[in-house]
XYZ file of C-alpha atoms in Angstrom:
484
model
C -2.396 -13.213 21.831
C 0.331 -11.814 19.599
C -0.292 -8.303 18.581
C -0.979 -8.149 14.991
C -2.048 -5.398 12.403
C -4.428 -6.178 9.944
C -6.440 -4.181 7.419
C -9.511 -5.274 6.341
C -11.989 -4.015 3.634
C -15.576 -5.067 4.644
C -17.038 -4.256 0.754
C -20.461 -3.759 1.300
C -20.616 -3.563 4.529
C -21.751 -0.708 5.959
C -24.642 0.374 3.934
C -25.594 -3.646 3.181
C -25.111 -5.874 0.199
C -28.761 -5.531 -0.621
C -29.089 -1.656 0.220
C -30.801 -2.390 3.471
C -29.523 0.703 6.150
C -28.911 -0.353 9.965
C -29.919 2.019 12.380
C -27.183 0.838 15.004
C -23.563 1.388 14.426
C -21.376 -1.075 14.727
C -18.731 -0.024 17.448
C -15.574 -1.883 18.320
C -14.226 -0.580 21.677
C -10.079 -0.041 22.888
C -8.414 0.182 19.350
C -4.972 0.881 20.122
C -4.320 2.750 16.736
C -0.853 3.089 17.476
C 1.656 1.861 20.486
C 2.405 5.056 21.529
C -1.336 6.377 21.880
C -4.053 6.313 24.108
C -6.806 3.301 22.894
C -9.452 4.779 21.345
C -13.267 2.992 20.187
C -14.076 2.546 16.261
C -17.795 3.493 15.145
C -19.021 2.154 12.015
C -22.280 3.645 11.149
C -23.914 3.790 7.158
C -20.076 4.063 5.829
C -18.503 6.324 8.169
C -15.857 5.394 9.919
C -14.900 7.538 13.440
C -12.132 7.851 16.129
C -13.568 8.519 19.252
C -11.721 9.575 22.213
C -11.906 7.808 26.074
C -14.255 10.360 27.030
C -16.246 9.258 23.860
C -16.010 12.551 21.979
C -15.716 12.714 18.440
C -11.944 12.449 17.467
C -11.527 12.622 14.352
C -14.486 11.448 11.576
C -13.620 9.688 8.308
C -14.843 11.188 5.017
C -18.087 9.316 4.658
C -17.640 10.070 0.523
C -14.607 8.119 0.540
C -16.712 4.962 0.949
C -20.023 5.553 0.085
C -21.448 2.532 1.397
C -19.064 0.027 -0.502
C -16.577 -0.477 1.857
C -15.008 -0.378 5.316
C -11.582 -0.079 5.519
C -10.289 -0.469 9.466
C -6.600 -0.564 9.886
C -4.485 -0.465 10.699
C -6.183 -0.514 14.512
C -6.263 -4.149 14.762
C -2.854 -5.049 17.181
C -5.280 -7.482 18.700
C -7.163 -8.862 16.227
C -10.453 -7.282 16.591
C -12.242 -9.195 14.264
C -15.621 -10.179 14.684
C -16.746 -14.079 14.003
C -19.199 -14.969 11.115
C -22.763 -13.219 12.179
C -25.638 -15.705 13.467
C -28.152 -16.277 10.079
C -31.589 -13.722 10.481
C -34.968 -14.689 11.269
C -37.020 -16.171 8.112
C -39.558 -14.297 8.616
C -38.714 -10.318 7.477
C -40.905 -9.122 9.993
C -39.011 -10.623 13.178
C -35.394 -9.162 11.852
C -35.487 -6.147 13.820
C -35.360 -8.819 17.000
C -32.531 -8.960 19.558
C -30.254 -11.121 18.198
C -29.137 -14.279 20.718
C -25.749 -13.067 22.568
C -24.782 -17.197 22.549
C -21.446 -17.258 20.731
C -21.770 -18.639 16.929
C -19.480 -21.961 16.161
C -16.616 -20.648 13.738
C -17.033 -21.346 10.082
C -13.704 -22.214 9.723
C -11.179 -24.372 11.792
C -8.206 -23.198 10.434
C -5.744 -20.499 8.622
C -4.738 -23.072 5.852
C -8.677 -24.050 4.663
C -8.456 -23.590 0.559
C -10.621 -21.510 -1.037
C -13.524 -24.385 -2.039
C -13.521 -25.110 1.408
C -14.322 -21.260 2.798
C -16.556 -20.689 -0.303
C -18.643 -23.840 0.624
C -19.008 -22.656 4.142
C -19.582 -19.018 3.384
C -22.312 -20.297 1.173
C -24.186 -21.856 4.183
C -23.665 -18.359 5.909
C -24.515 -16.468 2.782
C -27.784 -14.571 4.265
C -25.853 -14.055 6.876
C -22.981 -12.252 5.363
C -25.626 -9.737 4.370
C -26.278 -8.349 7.320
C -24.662 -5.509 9.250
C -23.798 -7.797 13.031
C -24.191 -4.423 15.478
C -23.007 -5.988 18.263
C -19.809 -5.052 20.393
C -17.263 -7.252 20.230
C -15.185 -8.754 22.462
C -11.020 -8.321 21.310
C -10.332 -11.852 23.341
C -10.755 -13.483 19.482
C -9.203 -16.702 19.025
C -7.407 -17.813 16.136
C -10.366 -19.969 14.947
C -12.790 -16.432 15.513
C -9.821 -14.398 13.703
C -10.215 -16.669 10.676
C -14.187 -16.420 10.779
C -14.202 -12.917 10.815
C -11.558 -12.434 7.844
C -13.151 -15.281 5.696
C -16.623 -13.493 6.330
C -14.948 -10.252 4.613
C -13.443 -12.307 2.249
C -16.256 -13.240 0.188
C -17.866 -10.561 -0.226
C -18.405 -9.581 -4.184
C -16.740 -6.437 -4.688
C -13.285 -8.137 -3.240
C -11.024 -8.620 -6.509
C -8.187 -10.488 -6.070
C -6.092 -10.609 -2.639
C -4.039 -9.005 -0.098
C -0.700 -8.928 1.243
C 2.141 -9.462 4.043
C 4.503 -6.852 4.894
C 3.692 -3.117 4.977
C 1.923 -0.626 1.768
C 1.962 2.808 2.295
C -0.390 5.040 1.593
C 0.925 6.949 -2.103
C -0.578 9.179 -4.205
C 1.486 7.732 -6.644
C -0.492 4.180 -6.481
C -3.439 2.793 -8.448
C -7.050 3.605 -8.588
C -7.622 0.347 -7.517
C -5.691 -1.567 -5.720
C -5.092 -5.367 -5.671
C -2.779 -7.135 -3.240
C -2.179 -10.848 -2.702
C -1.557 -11.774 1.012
C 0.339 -15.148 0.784
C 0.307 -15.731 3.832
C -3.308 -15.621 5.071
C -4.623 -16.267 1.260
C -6.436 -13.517 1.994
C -8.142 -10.769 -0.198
C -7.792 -7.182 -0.424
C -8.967 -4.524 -2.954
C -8.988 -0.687 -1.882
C -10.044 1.608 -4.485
C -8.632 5.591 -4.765
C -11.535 8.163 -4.412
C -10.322 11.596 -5.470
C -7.078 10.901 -5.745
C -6.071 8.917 -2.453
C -6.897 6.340 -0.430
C -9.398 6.152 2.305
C -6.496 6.613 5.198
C -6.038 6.108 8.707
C -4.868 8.297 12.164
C -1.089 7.000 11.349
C -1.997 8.471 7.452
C -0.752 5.095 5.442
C -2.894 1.969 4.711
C -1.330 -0.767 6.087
C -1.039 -4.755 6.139
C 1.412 -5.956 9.025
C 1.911 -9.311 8.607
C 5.196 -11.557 9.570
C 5.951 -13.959 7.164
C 6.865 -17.124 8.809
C 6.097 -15.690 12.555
C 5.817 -18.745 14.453
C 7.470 -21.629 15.192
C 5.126 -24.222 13.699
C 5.643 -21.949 9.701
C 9.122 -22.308 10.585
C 8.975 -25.860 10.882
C 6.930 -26.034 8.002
C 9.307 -23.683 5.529
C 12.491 -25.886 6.593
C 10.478 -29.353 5.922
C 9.431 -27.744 2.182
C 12.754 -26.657 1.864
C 14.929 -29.785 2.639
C 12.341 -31.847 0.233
C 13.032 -29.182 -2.741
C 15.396 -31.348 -5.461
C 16.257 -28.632 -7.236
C 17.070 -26.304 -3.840
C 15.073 -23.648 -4.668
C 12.739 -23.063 -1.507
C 8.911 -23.747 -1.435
C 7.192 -22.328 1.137
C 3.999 -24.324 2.645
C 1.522 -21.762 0.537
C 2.791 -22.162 -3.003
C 0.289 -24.805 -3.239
C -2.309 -22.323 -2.477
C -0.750 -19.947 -5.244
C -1.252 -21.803 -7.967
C -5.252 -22.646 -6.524
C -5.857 -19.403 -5.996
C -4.350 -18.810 -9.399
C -6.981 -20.745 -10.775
C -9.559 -19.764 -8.871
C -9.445 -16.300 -10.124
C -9.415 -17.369 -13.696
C -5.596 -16.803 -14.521
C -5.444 -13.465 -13.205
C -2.332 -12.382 -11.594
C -2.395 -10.324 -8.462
C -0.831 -7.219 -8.850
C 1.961 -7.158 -5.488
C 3.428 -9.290 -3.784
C 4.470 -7.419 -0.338
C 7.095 -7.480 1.892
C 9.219 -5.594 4.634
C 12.686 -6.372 4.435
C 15.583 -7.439 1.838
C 15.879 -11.119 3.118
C 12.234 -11.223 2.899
C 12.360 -9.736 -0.983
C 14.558 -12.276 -2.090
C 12.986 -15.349 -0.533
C 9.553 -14.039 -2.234
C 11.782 -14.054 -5.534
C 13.365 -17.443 -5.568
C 9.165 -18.296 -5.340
C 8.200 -15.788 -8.234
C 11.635 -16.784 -10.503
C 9.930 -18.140 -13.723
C 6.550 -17.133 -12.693
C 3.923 -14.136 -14.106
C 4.509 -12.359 -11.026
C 5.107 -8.457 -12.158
C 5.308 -6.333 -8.836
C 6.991 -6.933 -6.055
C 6.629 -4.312 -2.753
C 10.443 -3.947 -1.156
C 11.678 -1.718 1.415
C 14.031 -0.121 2.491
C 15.846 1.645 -0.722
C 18.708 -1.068 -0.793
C 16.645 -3.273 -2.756
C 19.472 -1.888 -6.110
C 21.675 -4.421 -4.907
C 18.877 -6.783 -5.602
C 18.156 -6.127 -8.759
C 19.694 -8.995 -10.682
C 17.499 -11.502 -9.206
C 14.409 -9.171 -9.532
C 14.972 -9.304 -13.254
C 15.781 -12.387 -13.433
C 11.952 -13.008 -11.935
C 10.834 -10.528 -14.140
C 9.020 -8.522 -11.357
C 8.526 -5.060 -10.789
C 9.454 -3.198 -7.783
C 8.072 -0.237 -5.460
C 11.239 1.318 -3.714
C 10.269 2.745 -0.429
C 12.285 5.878 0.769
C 13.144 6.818 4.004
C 15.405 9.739 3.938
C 16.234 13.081 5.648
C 14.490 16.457 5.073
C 16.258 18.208 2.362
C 17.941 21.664 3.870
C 20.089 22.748 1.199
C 18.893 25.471 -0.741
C 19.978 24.544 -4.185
C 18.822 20.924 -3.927
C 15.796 21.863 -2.511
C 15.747 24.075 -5.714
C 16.343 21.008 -8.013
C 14.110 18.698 -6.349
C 11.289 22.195 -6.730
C 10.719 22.164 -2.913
C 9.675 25.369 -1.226
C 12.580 27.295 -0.521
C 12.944 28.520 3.356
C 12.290 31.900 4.540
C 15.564 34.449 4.871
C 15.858 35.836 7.917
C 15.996 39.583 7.995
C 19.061 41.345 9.156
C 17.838 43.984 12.071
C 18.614 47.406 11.570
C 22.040 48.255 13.545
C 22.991 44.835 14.462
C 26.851 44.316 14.359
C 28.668 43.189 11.890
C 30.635 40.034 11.819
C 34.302 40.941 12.745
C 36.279 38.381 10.511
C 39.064 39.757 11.704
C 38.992 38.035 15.415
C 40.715 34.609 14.612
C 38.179 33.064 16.806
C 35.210 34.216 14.687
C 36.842 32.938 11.558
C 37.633 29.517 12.622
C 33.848 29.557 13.523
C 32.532 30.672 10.569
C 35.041 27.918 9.008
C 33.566 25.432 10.896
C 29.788 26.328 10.225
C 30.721 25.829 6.471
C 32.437 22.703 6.906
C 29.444 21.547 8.391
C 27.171 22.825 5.921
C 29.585 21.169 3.053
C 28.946 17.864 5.106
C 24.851 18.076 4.863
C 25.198 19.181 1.441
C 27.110 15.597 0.112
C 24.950 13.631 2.762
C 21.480 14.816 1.264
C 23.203 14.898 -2.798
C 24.707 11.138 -1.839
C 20.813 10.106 -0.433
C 19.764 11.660 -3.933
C 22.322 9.383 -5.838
C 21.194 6.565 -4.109
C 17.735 7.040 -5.124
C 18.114 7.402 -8.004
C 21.166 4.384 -8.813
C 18.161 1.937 -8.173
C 15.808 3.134 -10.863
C 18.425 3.023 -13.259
C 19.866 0.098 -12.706
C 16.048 -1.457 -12.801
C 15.456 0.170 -15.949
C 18.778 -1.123 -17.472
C 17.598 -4.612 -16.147
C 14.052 -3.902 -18.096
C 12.663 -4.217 -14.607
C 9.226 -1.654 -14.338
C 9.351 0.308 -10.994
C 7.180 2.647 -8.893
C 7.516 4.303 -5.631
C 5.936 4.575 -2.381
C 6.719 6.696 0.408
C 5.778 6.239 4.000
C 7.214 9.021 6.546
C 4.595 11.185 7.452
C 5.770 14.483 7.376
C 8.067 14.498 4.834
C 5.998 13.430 2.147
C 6.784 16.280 -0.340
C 10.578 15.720 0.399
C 9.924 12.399 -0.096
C 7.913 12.542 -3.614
C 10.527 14.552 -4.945
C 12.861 12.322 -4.567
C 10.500 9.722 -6.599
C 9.647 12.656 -8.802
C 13.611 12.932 -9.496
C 14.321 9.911 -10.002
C 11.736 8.771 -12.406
C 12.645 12.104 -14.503
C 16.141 10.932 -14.544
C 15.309 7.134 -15.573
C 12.919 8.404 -18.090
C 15.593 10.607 -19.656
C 17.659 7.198 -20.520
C 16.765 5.207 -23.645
C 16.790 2.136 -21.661
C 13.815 3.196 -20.054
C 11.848 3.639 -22.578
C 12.783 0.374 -23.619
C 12.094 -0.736 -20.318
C 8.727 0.460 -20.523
C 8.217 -1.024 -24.142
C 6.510 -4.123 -23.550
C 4.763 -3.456 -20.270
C 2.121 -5.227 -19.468
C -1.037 -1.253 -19.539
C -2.907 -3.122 -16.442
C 0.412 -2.365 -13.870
C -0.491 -0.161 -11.047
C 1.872 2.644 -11.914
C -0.035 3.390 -15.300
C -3.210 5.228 -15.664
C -5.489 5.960 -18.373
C -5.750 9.187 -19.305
C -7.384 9.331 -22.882
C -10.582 6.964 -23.844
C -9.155 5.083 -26.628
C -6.482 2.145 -24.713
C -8.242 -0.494 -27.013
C -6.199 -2.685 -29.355
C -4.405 -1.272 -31.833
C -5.223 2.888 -30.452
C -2.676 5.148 -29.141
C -3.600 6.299 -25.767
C -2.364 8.194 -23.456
C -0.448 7.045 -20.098
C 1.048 8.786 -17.200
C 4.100 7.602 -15.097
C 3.464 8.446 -11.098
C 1.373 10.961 -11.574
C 0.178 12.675 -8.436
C -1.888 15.755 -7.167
C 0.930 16.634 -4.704
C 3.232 17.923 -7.257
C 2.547 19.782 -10.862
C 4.469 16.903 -12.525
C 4.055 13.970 -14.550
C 5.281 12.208 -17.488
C 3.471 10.893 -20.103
C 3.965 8.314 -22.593
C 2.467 7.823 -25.697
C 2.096 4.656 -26.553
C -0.188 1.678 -28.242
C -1.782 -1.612 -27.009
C -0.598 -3.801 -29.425
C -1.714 -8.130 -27.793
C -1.957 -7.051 -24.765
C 1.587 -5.286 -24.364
C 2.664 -1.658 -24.430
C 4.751 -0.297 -27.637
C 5.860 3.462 -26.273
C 6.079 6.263 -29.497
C 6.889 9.178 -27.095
C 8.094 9.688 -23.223
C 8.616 13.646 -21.887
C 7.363 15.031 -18.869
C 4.760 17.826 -18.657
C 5.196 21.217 -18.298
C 5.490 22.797 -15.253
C 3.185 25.330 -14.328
C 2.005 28.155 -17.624
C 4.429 30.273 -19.658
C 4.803 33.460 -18.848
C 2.181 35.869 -21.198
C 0.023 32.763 -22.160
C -1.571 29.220 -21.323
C 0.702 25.991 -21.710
């Protein structure tokens, strides 16, 4: 079966929809978290989640605070789809529940990947005292499609799911929402992950992640060039916009928050779909997305710039960007001095600063390319946000976003981007009580607790839309001789 990586949030879950506590943990052997690691088993027990080793050892335990019972999050472990098919419905009798469940294997709810919503509530209704139930047993990762769907449809349902989840890859940012809401449009599945104490519940690879290839096989293919050739107007539909507009009204007119995706030609095919639509966010990576900024405004959409660039090593940018400066070396007592009088020593040294003039406008050219995008998006009146994925490099990497939303906030144009947002996008938060209609509150741009930054904007909730009276970031750190 074709490896895949899928995140799922099994709300509820753990602890039980009805408060009911299992005794048995749920344990899901050979996770290969990662390609180049050793497989390793997942235990689920009373909302902890833990990474144990071959020799069964305790790896590495999730914070158990992080979920407190409301949710599992696994992922992104699931290369083979280790997804368990809808649970077997419990005795009647309350008595006979703590019984040995029959190891026959249960019929799949579900015959297919492209069943609409009425049709998976309907049969998640039959299974409803089922879904409430913690299913202990171990499962096998030979899952078919037909299991695979069971399994995600039997998460899906579950109440405290909000809207839906998404193709491509999200990083893990502290940048991000409290809670977050993706729409997958390919599976029509649905995801919510919620920020406790300022980040996400993560994983080993330290990024939540939904790995999902639009249009992998040959039969969506098929399907995307038969949609397109019957388009009049030669605009592509793919096979789900159908299920867009359903699930659209489904969920009451509520818009899901991203729409995600991996790659440029992926971006822009998701934008011919979204071009006169409600859509606001759009997930894009790699940074080169500025050169498709036209058509994002012209969809009205928002976009989340992922950067991937190198450590910073010059000292005065790392100054700018307020990185931690490196260490100077101290000289040892007696050492010799450099002779710059040997030709061969001075073409050296020549060289050596030649170089370091070459790393210099490589990392200050990376810089400028960051931040050309924002701009450009904010002269389009196109909202952005950031998220940043290498692990490692995360505070190089969030002061790039820091810099670059310091410089587009510095132009009028963005704050007349910003005029007009719709308060309910992920990259505002709350930080007064007061964001009723017609109060000033309080908002802050990307705010984070990896950096002492943030901007704030003052603005008002006038129908629904934002009308910004004041943008300037915080101050950094306390005066000298006094508080801020």
């Amino acid at each position: 079966m074709k490896a895949l990586t899928i995140l799922i949030v099994l709300a509820g879950a753990a602890a039980g929809l009805t408060g009911q506590q299992t005794a048995r943990p749920l344990i899901i052997r050979n996770v290969r978290i990662a390609p180049d690691r050793p497989p390793r088993d997942i235990l689920i027990r009373q909302g902890l989640i833990a990474a144990t080793g071959p020799s069964g050892s305790l790896a590495r335990p999730y914070d158990a605070e992080v979920f407190q019972g409301k949710g599992l999050l696994l992922g992104p472990a699931f290369l083979d789809a280790y997804v368990p098919a809808s649970p077997p419905p419990p005795p009647a009798d309350p008595a006979l529940r703590t019984a040995p469940r029959s190891s026959a294997p249960t019929k799949p709810a579900l015959r297919s990947l492209d069943d609409d919503i009425d049709t998976r509530r309907a049969a998640l209704d039959r299974l409803h005292p089922a879904r409430r139930q913690v299913d202990t047993r171990v499962w096998n990762p030979k899952g078919d499609a037909e299991r695979l769907n069971a399994g995600i449809a039997w998460a899906f349902y579950l109440p405290t799911v909000e809207l839906c989840g998404g193709s491509g890859v999200l990083a893990s940012t502290r940048a991000a929402p409290r809670s977050l809401r993706v729409l997958d449009s390919d599976l029509g599945l649905l995801f919510a992950l919620t920020r406790r104490r300022g980040r996400y519940p993560s994983t080993t690879m330290g990024a939540i992640a939904v790995h999902r290839q639009l249009f992998a096989d040959a039969q969506r293919q098929e399907a995307w060039r038969k949609a397109r050739s019957q388009t009049s107007s030669g605009v592509p539909r793919p096979p789900f916009e159908p299920g867009l507009a359903r699930i659209n009204e489904v969920l009451g007119g509520r818009r899901p928050a991203f729409y995600v995706c991996r790659t440029e030609h992926e971006a822009l095919r998701i934008l011919a779909l979204l071009a006169g639509t409600k859509a606001r966010l759009v997930l894009v990576g790699p940074p080169r997305v500025a050169r498709a900024a036209a058509a994002m405004a012209k969809a009205r959409a928002g976009v989340i710039l992922q950067a991937e660039f190198p450590e910073v090593t010059d000292p005065g940018l790392r100054k700018r960007l307020h990185l931690a400066q490196p260490k100077k070396k101290l000289k040892e007592k007696g050492a010799p001095t450099t002779d710059t009088a040997d030709p061969e020593m001075r073409a050296l040294q020549d060289w050596i600063r030649s170089e370091r003039r070459k790393v210099r406008a490589r990392e200050k050219e990376a810089v400028q390319t960051f931040l050309n995008a924002p701009l450009r998006l904010s002269q389009a009146g196109v909202p952005f946000a950031f998220s940043t994925t290498e692990k490692g490099k995360g505070d190089d990497l969030l002061a790039y976003a820091r810099l670059a939303v310091e410089a587009g906030l510095s132009k009028p144009s963005a704050r007349r981007a910003l005029t007009g947002a719709d308060p309910a996008l992920p990259f505002f938060r709350v930080l007064e009580q007061g964001a009723r209609v017609g109060h000033a509150a309080t908002f802050t741009l990307l705010d984070g607790p990896l950096w002492d930054w943030k901007t704030r904007i003052k603005a008002i909730v006038v129908d629904g839309r934002l009308q910004v009276l004041t943008s300037k970031p915080s101050p950094r750190g306390k005066k000298k001789g006094g508080s801020r």
